[in-house]
Amino acid sequence: MTGSRIRPPAAALMMLVPAGCAELPATLVPRGGDAQAIADLFWIFLLVCALVWVLVVLGLLLALWRRRGAEETADPLAGHDRATRIAGRAVGIAVALTVVALVALTVLSYFTNRSIANVARDEHLKIRVTGHQWWWEVVYDDPKPERQVATANEIHVPVGEPVELELLASDVIHSFWVPSLAGKKDLIPGRQTSQTLEVHKAGIYRGQCAEFCGLQHAFMGLTVVAHERAEFDAWQAAQLKAAAPPADTLRQQGERVFQTKGCFLCHAVRGTTAAAKVAPDLTHVASRRTLAAGALPMTRGSLAAWIADPQAIKPGSKMPRVDLSPDELEAVVAYVEGLT
Ligand code: CUA
């Protein structure tokens, strides 16, 4: 199955979307196994219900038309035997069709749910995604600790392979939702759930926390990047590397600011003494597309604005404002920008 399997109504809808917005999350333009199953079910429900609605309205119009044409009789309760028989039969057929339609839709819904709930348990890539206020921790599990990769707010997956997501929450209930790829899944503190993600087409898919989780719920975005296998392996190999030590003096100064101004108390940069797990792992932060869970694009300007005053961008976020001189800010931005 490939992404070209867009349902005709969805294709028509896509024509209404401006070309630049092709990456909008779209439940009706599925690019993943679960999303495809949900979209198929949606179209079947829509078509069956639309057909029933049209038939009911036609029946109603017919009844009104016939009532108008009927002559006034002296006794309105005196029925015509033949007409009553036909009406009774029609009602019987309608009831039978309703029962058949309801049972068929229920069975269909059950099988769709079952296929979505079937989590791949074998040798697939396993990714642990933890919802925090207000960012996503992403850990690529591996039996060998040195092969574990941690990132944040960006999930890279190979195309065409089922990937098992282990979903957790650390503080409050969040909901993991990448509309083009699969349905929503609630993340409940103290409970582990899972979701199998199978992406059919390489690309970048936007996701969003779909359960109100506090002040910055709207800025709890994430990105799924689906690569061909070779490209994914290259990404993973790059992520496995420790951060390269800063070569120039500005970045060296920036590393010192990072180590003395408290950044290391929450963040980890593999290859340095910073190893805290409270906030996003920054080993390769500059390789990500966005900053602060999708709130800002990854640019030098965004980095400077975010580090200078996170509370101005995401009020209530756990990242505090740290007093830095302009020189210190410039240095630490250069250091973080070099963490590719
Ligand atoms: Cu997390 Cu809304």
Coordinates of C-alpha atoms and ligand atoms in Angstrom, one line a residue:
M1 CA 0.0 0.0 0.0
T2 CA 1.4 3.4 -0.8
G3 CA 0.4 7.0 -0.3
S4 CA -1.1 7.2 -3.7
R5 CA -4.1 5.4 -2.2
I6 CA -6.0 8.5 -1.4
R7 CA -9.7 8.1 -1.5
P8 CA -11.3 10.2 -4.3
P9 CA -13.2 12.5 -1.9
A10 CA -9.9 13.2 -0.1
A11 CA -8.2 13.9 -3.3
A12 CA -10.9 16.5 -4.1
L13 CA -10.4 18.0 -0.6
M14 CA -6.7 18.2 -1.2
M15 CA -7.2 20.4 -4.3
L16 CA -8.8 23.0 -2.0
V17 CA -5.6 23.1 0.1
P18 CA -3.0 25.6 -1.1
A19 CA 0.2 23.9 -2.4
G20 CA 2.3 25.3 0.4
C21 CA 0.1 23.7 3.0
A22 CA 0.6 20.2 1.8
E23 CA 2.2 19.2 5.2
L24 CA -0.9 20.2 7.1
P25 CA -2.0 17.4 9.4
A26 CA -4.8 15.7 7.5
T27 CA -6.8 12.8 8.9
L28 CA -8.4 12.5 5.4
V29 CA -5.1 12.2 3.6
P30 CA -3.7 9.2 5.4
R31 CA 0.0 8.3 5.1
G32 CA 0.2 5.5 7.7
G33 CA -1.4 2.1 8.3
D34 CA -3.7 3.1 11.2
A35 CA -4.6 6.4 9.6
Q36 CA -5.6 4.5 6.4
A37 CA -7.8 2.1 8.4
I38 CA -9.5 5.0 10.2
A39 CA -10.0 7.0 7.0
D40 CA -11.5 3.9 5.2
L41 CA -13.9 3.4 8.1
F42 CA -14.8 7.1 8.0
W43 CA -15.6 7.1 4.3
I44 CA -17.7 3.9 4.6
F45 CA -19.7 5.4 7.6
L46 CA -20.1 8.6 5.7
L47 CA -21.4 7.0 2.5
V48 CA -23.8 4.6 4.2
C49 CA -25.2 7.4 6.5
A50 CA -25.5 9.8 3.5
L51 CA -27.3 7.1 1.5
V52 CA -29.7 6.4 4.5
W53 CA -30.3 10.2 4.8
V54 CA -31.2 10.5 1.1
L55 CA -33.6 7.6 1.3
V56 CA -35.3 8.9 4.4
V57 CA -35.7 12.4 2.8
L58 CA -37.0 10.8 -0.4
G59 CA -39.5 8.7 1.6
L60 CA -40.6 11.8 3.5
L61 CA -41.1 13.8 0.2
L62 CA -43.0 10.9 -1.3
A63 CA -45.4 10.7 1.7
L64 CA -46.0 14.5 1.6
W65 CA -46.7 14.4 -2.1
R66 CA -49.1 11.4 -1.8
R67 CA -50.9 13.0 1.2
R68 CA -51.5 16.1 -0.9
G69 CA -52.9 14.1 -3.8
A70 CA -55.2 11.9 -1.6
E71 CA -58.8 12.8 -1.6
E72 CA -60.5 13.9 1.7
T73 CA -62.6 11.0 2.9
A74 CA -65.4 11.1 5.3
D75 CA -63.7 8.9 7.8
P76 CA -59.9 9.5 7.8
L77 CA -59.3 6.4 10.0
A78 CA -60.9 4.1 7.4
G79 CA -57.8 2.6 5.7
H80 CA -57.4 1.0 2.3
D81 CA -56.5 -2.6 2.8
R82 CA -54.1 -2.7 -0.1
A83 CA -52.3 0.6 0.8
T84 CA -52.0 -0.5 4.4
R85 CA -50.4 -3.8 3.3
I86 CA -47.9 -2.1 1.1
A87 CA -47.0 0.4 3.8
G88 CA -46.6 -2.4 6.4
R89 CA -44.2 -4.2 4.0
A90 CA -42.2 -1.1 3.3
V91 CA -41.8 -0.4 7.1
G92 CA -40.7 -4.1 7.6
I93 CA -38.1 -3.8 4.8
A94 CA -36.8 -0.5 6.2
V95 CA -36.5 -2.0 9.7
A96 CA -34.6 -5.1 8.3
L97 CA -32.2 -2.9 6.3
T98 CA -31.6 -0.7 9.3
V99 CA -30.7 -3.7 11.4
V100 CA -28.4 -5.1 8.7
A101 CA -26.7 -1.7 8.2
L102 CA -26.2 -1.3 12.0
V103 CA -24.8 -4.8 12.4
A104 CA -22.5 -4.4 9.4
L105 CA -21.1 -1.0 10.6
T106 CA -20.6 -2.4 14.1
V107 CA -18.7 -5.4 12.8
L108 CA -16.6 -3.2 10.5
S109 CA -15.8 -0.8 13.4
Y110 CA -14.8 -3.8 15.6
F111 CA -12.4 -5.2 13.0
T112 CA -10.8 -1.7 12.4
N113 CA -10.3 -1.2 16.1
R114 CA -8.8 -4.7 16.4
S115 CA -6.4 -4.1 13.6
I116 CA -5.3 -0.8 15.2
A117 CA -4.9 -2.4 18.6
N118 CA -2.7 -5.2 17.2
V119 CA 0.7 -4.0 18.2
A120 CA 3.7 -5.5 16.5
R121 CA 5.7 -7.4 19.1
D122 CA 8.6 -8.8 17.1
E123 CA 11.9 -7.4 16.1
H124 CA 10.8 -4.0 15.2
L125 CA 12.2 -0.6 16.0
K126 CA 11.0 0.4 19.5
I127 CA 10.8 4.0 20.5
R128 CA 9.8 5.3 23.9
V129 CA 7.9 8.5 23.8
T130 CA 7.2 10.3 27.0
G131 CA 4.9 13.4 27.3
H132 CA 6.1 16.1 29.6
Q133 CA 4.8 19.6 30.2
W134 CA 5.4 20.7 27.4
W135 CA 7.6 18.6 25.3
W136 CA 8.1 15.1 24.0
E137 CA 11.0 12.9 25.1
V138 CA 12.0 10.4 22.5
V139 CA 14.3 7.5 23.3
Y140 CA 15.3 4.8 20.8
D141 CA 15.5 1.6 22.9
D142 CA 18.3 -0.8 22.4
P143 CA 19.5 -3.7 24.6
K144 CA 22.9 -2.1 24.5
P145 CA 22.9 1.2 26.4
E146 CA 25.6 2.7 24.2
R147 CA 23.2 2.2 21.3
Q148 CA 20.4 4.2 22.9
V149 CA 19.6 7.5 21.3
A150 CA 17.7 10.2 23.0
T151 CA 16.1 13.2 21.2
A152 CA 13.1 15.4 21.7
N153 CA 10.0 16.6 19.8
E154 CA 11.2 14.9 16.6
I155 CA 10.7 11.2 15.8
H156 CA 12.6 9.7 12.9
V157 CA 11.3 6.5 11.5
P158 CA 12.1 4.3 8.5
V159 CA 9.4 4.1 5.8
G160 CA 7.3 1.0 5.3
E161 CA 8.4 -0.7 8.6
P162 CA 6.1 -1.0 11.6
V163 CA 7.6 0.9 14.5
E164 CA 6.4 0.3 18.0
L165 CA 5.9 3.4 20.1
E166 CA 5.9 2.9 23.9
L167 CA 3.9 5.8 25.2
L168 CA 4.2 7.3 28.7
A169 CA 3.4 10.5 30.6
S170 CA 5.5 11.9 33.4
D171 CA 3.2 14.5 34.9
V172 CA -0.4 14.9 33.6
I173 CA -2.4 13.3 30.8
H174 CA -1.2 14.1 27.3
S175 CA -2.4 12.7 24.0
F176 CA -0.1 11.6 21.2
W177 CA -1.6 12.5 17.8
V178 CA 0.0 12.5 14.3
P179 CA -3.2 12.9 12.2
S180 CA -1.8 11.7 8.9
L181 CA -0.3 8.6 10.4
A182 CA -2.6 7.2 13.2
G183 CA -5.4 7.9 15.6
K184 CA -5.0 9.6 19.0
K185 CA -3.6 7.8 22.0
D186 CA -3.9 9.1 25.5
L187 CA -0.7 9.1 27.6
I188 CA -1.7 8.6 31.3
P189 CA 0.8 8.9 34.1
G190 CA 1.7 5.5 35.6
R191 CA 0.3 3.6 32.7
Q192 CA 2.1 2.4 29.6
T193 CA 0.3 2.3 26.3
S194 CA 1.6 1.6 22.8
Q195 CA 0.9 2.4 19.2
T196 CA 2.3 0.9 16.0
L197 CA 3.3 3.5 13.5
E198 CA 3.8 2.4 9.9
V199 CA 4.5 5.3 7.5
H200 CA 3.8 4.6 3.8
K201 CA 5.5 7.7 2.3
A202 CA 8.7 9.5 3.1
G203 CA 8.0 12.9 4.4
I204 CA 7.6 15.2 7.4
Y205 CA 4.4 14.9 9.4
R206 CA 3.3 17.3 12.0
G207 CA 1.8 16.0 15.3
Q208 CA 0.3 17.6 18.3
C209 CA -0.7 16.9 21.9
A210 CA -4.4 16.4 21.7
E211 CA -5.4 16.5 25.4
F212 CA -5.4 19.8 27.3
C213 CA -2.4 19.5 29.6
G214 CA -1.9 23.0 30.9
L215 CA -0.8 26.5 29.9
Q216 CA 1.4 25.5 26.9
H217 CA -0.8 22.6 25.6
A218 CA -1.0 24.4 22.2
F219 CA 2.8 24.5 21.9
M220 CA 3.3 20.8 22.5
G221 CA 3.9 19.9 18.9
L222 CA 6.1 17.2 17.4
T223 CA 7.4 16.2 14.1
V224 CA 7.6 12.7 12.6
V225 CA 10.3 12.4 9.9
A226 CA 9.9 9.3 7.7
H227 CA 13.1 8.3 5.8
E228 CA 14.0 5.6 3.4
R229 CA 15.9 2.9 5.4
A230 CA 19.4 3.9 4.3
E231 CA 18.7 7.5 5.2
F232 CA 17.3 6.5 8.5
D233 CA 20.4 4.4 9.3
A234 CA 22.6 7.4 8.5
W235 CA 20.5 9.6 10.8
Q236 CA 20.7 7.1 13.6
A237 CA 24.5 6.7 13.2
A238 CA 24.9 10.5 13.4
Q239 CA 22.7 10.6 16.6
L240 CA 24.7 7.9 18.2
K241 CA 27.9 10.0 18.1
A242 CA 28.7 12.1 21.1
A243 CA 28.8 15.9 20.7
A244 CA 31.9 17.1 19.0
P245 CA 34.0 19.3 21.3
P246 CA 33.9 23.0 20.4
A247 CA 36.8 24.0 18.1
D248 CA 36.6 27.8 18.2
T249 CA 37.0 30.1 21.1
L250 CA 33.5 31.5 21.0
R251 CA 32.0 28.0 21.2
Q252 CA 34.5 27.0 23.9
Q253 CA 33.4 30.1 25.9
G254 CA 29.8 29.0 25.2
E255 CA 30.4 25.6 26.6
R256 CA 31.8 27.2 29.8
V257 CA 28.6 29.3 30.1
F258 CA 26.6 26.1 29.6
Q259 CA 28.5 24.4 32.4
T260 CA 28.5 27.3 34.9
K261 CA 25.1 29.0 34.4
G262 CA 23.0 26.0 35.3
C263 CA 22.0 24.7 31.9
F264 CA 23.7 21.4 32.7
L265 CA 21.4 20.9 35.7
C266 CA 18.5 20.0 33.4
H267 CA 20.0 19.1 30.0
A268 CA 22.3 16.4 28.8
V269 CA 25.0 16.8 26.1
R270 CA 26.6 13.4 25.5
G271 CA 30.4 13.6 25.5
T272 CA 30.4 16.2 28.2
T273 CA 29.7 16.2 32.0
A274 CA 26.1 17.4 31.3
A275 CA 24.0 14.4 31.9
A276 CA 20.7 15.6 33.4
K277 CA 17.4 14.1 32.1
V278 CA 14.9 16.7 33.3
A279 CA 14.8 18.6 30.0
P280 CA 15.4 17.7 26.3
D281 CA 18.7 16.0 25.4
L282 CA 20.8 18.6 23.5
T283 CA 23.5 16.4 22.1
H284 CA 22.3 17.0 18.5
V285 CA 19.7 19.7 19.2
A286 CA 20.7 21.8 16.2
S287 CA 19.9 19.0 13.8
R288 CA 16.2 19.2 14.7
R289 CA 13.8 21.3 12.7
T290 CA 12.1 23.1 15.5
L291 CA 12.8 24.4 19.0
A292 CA 10.7 24.3 22.1
A293 CA 8.3 21.6 20.9
G294 CA 7.5 23.2 17.6
A295 CA 7.1 26.7 19.0
L296 CA 10.0 28.1 16.9
P297 CA 11.9 27.2 13.8
M298 CA 15.5 26.1 14.5
T299 CA 17.5 29.2 13.6
R300 CA 20.1 31.2 15.4
G301 CA 17.6 34.0 16.1
S302 CA 15.1 31.6 17.6
L303 CA 17.8 30.0 19.8
A304 CA 18.9 33.4 21.1
A305 CA 15.3 34.5 21.8
W306 CA 14.5 31.2 23.5
I307 CA 17.6 31.1 25.7
A308 CA 17.4 34.9 26.5
D309 CA 13.8 34.6 27.8
P310 CA 11.9 31.3 27.5
Q311 CA 9.0 32.6 29.6
A312 CA 8.3 35.3 27.0
I313 CA 7.8 32.6 24.3
K314 CA 6.2 29.8 26.4
P315 CA 4.9 31.4 29.6
G316 CA 4.8 28.7 32.4
S317 CA 7.4 26.4 30.7
K318 CA 9.8 24.7 33.0
M319 CA 12.8 26.4 31.4
P320 CA 13.8 29.3 33.6
R321 CA 15.1 32.7 32.5
V322 CA 18.8 32.7 33.2
D323 CA 20.6 36.1 33.5
L324 CA 23.2 36.2 30.8
S325 CA 25.3 39.1 29.5
P326 CA 25.0 39.8 25.8
D327 CA 28.5 38.2 25.3
E328 CA 27.5 35.1 27.3
L329 CA 24.3 34.8 25.3
E330 CA 26.2 35.1 22.0
A331 CA 28.6 32.4 23.2
V332 CA 26.1 29.9 24.4
V333 CA 24.0 30.4 21.3
A334 CA 27.1 29.6 19.2
Y335 CA 27.8 26.5 21.3
V336 CA 24.2 25.2 21.1
E337 CA 24.0 26.0 17.3
G338 CA 27.1 23.8 16.9
L339 CA 25.4 20.8 18.5
T340 CA 24.5 19.3 15.1
Ligands
CUA1 CU1 0.4 17.7 26.4 CU2 -1.6 18.8 25.7

